[in-house]
Structure formats: C-alpha cells, structure tokens
Amino acid sequence: MAENNDQRDIEKDLGERVGPMAEALEVLKAFADGFATTFKHLFRKPITEQYPEYKRPLPERTRARIILTRDPDGGERCVACYLCSAVCPVSCISMQSAEREDGRRYAAWFRINFGRCIYCGLCEEACPTSAIQLTPDFEICNKEILSLVYEKKDLLVDHGGKDKEYNFYQYAGVVTNVGGKGTHIQEEKPVNVKSNLP
Ligand code: SF4
Ligand code: SF4
C-alpha cells in the first residue's frame, strides 16, 4: 500500500515538472515557425502592382457595380417584380412598375443608391429574370454622395451580362396571337398563385 502511494507521488511530481516544460517547448516551436516564415520572405522579390496603371483582372463573379441586363432579343429583362427591392437588406433599390400594350411589365424608373449598397449580391440571387447583376467594376467611388444614386439610364446595358442566353419568357410562357399562357403545345397551365394561399 505504502509502495503504491510512493509510486503515485513520483508520477505526480514528474507530471508537475514535465507539464510546464512541454508548454515552454510548444511556445518556442511556435516562435521558431513564425520567424522561419518571416525569414523565408526576406529573400523573396516584392510584388508591387502599380494601380491604377495596372488593374488586376478580377473574377467574373466579383461583386461591385450593378447593371440591368437585356434578353438575347434585346428586350429589357426587368419585369419590375420588386423582388430585388424586397430582399435588399439596406433598402437601396426603388422602382415603379408599368405595363406595355402587349402586357409585358417593365420598370418605368429604376433607382439604386450605391451610397448605401453593401454589394451583398442578394438582389441578383432573388431576380427571376437575371436582369440585375453585379459586375467586377468597383471604380465608382465619388465624393459627391448624390452622384452615387444611379437611375435606370445609368444601369441599363445592351447585353445579357453573365447569363447571355437566358430568356425569362421562354420559361414563364407568353401570350401570343394563337393563344394565352398554358394553351400552346406542350405548355403547362400557369400556376394560380392564389391557390397556394392557406
Ligand atoms: S447588392 Fe445587396 S445591398 Fe446592394 S442593391 Fe443588391 S441587395 Fe441591396
Ligand atoms: S431586377 Fe429582377 S428582381 Fe428586380 S424588379 Fe427587375 S426583374 Fe424583379
């Protein structure tokens, strides 16, 4: 019994001495790793990019200036559904919807306040027509805060952006001279959204 107690005392004593030593070794190793990294970089040639003379190409999905794109047929993609405006966490998108004679909706005016935009990309995610898209162009800073309010004429471009071939009406259906939505060959009836209400 006395022998067992002695053995435990020795182990405890050893543990108390080895514990701080192991910790000290770990700290030293961390220091050595840090200095080794610094030392390695001392002999590397520095890379300096001369902005704005040199502009590093950014990935296509970089989130900066917002545009409103067009369908492959040249029509405005935005159908003024207000989804982007509803999802925007800082409420910086506003618009007014209007309807053409053929029933196609569009935005009579469309405004984004880039002074508030946080470039989160949620508007692009929410857009059913792929109209609103963020681009890699980040050079829109300006001291005049009001110049950061972009109107539709500043936002609308003449191409399809990232999604060149997408045409919302090919999926949503169209009203034609030979029939309404859901009456064409192999076309399903449009969903009655009110039927989904509780
Ligand atoms: S990127 Fe975000 S903050 Fe900017 S307009 Fe879109 S939803 Fe709003
Ligand atoms: S940009 Fe897209 S989400 Fe926003 S109103 Fe137009 S169609 Fe709807």
Coordinates of N, CA, C and O in Angstrom, one line a residue, residues 58-69 119 124 132-140 155 157 159 161-162:
L58 N -10.1 40.9 -62.4 CA -10.9 40.3 -61.3 C -11.8 39.2 -61.8 O -12.2 39.2 -62.9
P59 N -12.1 38.2 -60.9 CA -13.1 37.1 -61.3 C -14.4 37.7 -61.8 O -14.8 38.7 -61.2
E60 N -15.0 37.0 -62.7 CA -16.3 37.5 -63.2 C -17.4 37.7 -62.2 O -18.2 38.5 -62.3
R61 N -17.3 36.8 -61.1 CA -18.4 37.0 -60.1 C -18.0 37.9 -59.0 O -18.7 37.9 -57.9
T62 N -17.0 38.7 -59.2 CA -16.7 39.8 -58.2 C -18.0 40.7 -58.0 O -18.6 41.0 -59.0
R63 N -18.3 41.1 -56.8 CA -19.5 41.8 -56.6 C -19.2 43.3 -56.4 O -18.7 43.8 -55.4
A64 N -19.5 44.1 -57.5 CA -19.3 45.5 -57.4 C -20.5 46.1 -58.2 O -21.6 45.7 -58.1
R65 N -20.2 47.2 -59.0 CA -21.3 47.9 -59.7 C -22.4 47.1 -60.3 O -22.1 46.0 -60.9
I66 N -23.6 47.5 -60.1 CA -24.7 46.7 -60.6 C -25.2 47.2 -61.9 O -25.2 48.4 -62.2
I67 N -25.7 46.3 -62.7 CA -26.2 46.6 -64.1 C -27.6 46.0 -64.2 O -27.9 45.0 -63.6
L68 N -28.4 46.5 -65.2 CA -29.6 45.9 -65.6 C -29.4 45.4 -67.0 O -29.0 46.1 -67.9
T69 N -29.6 44.1 -67.2 CA -29.2 43.5 -68.5 C -30.4 43.3 -69.4 O -31.5 43.5 -69.0
Y119 N -23.2 45.6 -51.5 CA -22.7 44.6 -52.5 C -22.8 43.2 -52.0 O -21.9 42.4 -52.2
E124 N -29.3 40.0 -56.9 CA -29.0 39.2 -58.1 C -29.6 37.8 -57.8 O -30.1 37.1 -58.7
I132 N -30.9 41.9 -63.0 CA -30.0 42.6 -62.2 C -28.8 41.8 -61.9 O -28.9 40.6 -61.5
Q133 N -27.6 42.3 -62.2 CA -26.4 41.6 -62.0 C -25.3 42.5 -61.4 O -25.2 43.7 -61.8
L134 N -24.4 41.9 -60.6 CA -23.3 42.6 -60.1 C -22.1 42.4 -61.0 O -21.9 41.3 -61.5
T135 N -21.3 43.4 -61.2 CA -20.1 43.3 -62.1 C -18.8 43.5 -61.3 O -18.9 44.0 -60.2
P136 N -17.7 43.2 -61.9 CA -16.4 43.4 -61.2 C -15.9 44.9 -61.2 O -14.9 45.2 -60.6
D137 N -16.7 45.8 -61.8 CA -16.3 47.2 -61.9 C -16.5 47.9 -60.5 O -17.6 48.2 -60.2
F138 N -15.4 48.1 -59.8 CA -15.5 48.7 -58.4 C -15.1 50.1 -58.4 O -15.2 50.8 -57.4
E139 N -14.8 50.7 -59.6 CA -14.3 52.1 -59.5 C -15.4 53.1 -59.7 O -15.5 53.9 -60.7
I140 N -16.3 53.1 -58.7 CA -17.4 54.1 -58.8 C -17.4 55.0 -57.6 O -18.4 55.7 -57.3
L155 N -28.0 52.4 -65.4 CA -27.9 50.9 -65.0 C -28.1 50.0 -66.2 O -27.5 48.9 -66.3
V157 N -27.8 48.2 -69.6 CA -26.8 47.9 -70.6 C -27.4 47.2 -71.8 O -28.6 46.8 -71.7
H159 N -26.5 44.3 -73.2 CA -26.1 42.9 -73.3 C -26.7 42.1 -72.2 O -27.3 42.6 -71.3
G161 N -25.0 40.3 -69.9 CA -24.1 40.1 -68.8 C -23.6 38.7 -68.7 O -23.2 38.1 -69.7
K162 N -23.7 38.1 -67.5 CA -23.1 36.7 -67.3 C -24.0 35.6 -67.9 O -23.5 34.6 -68.2

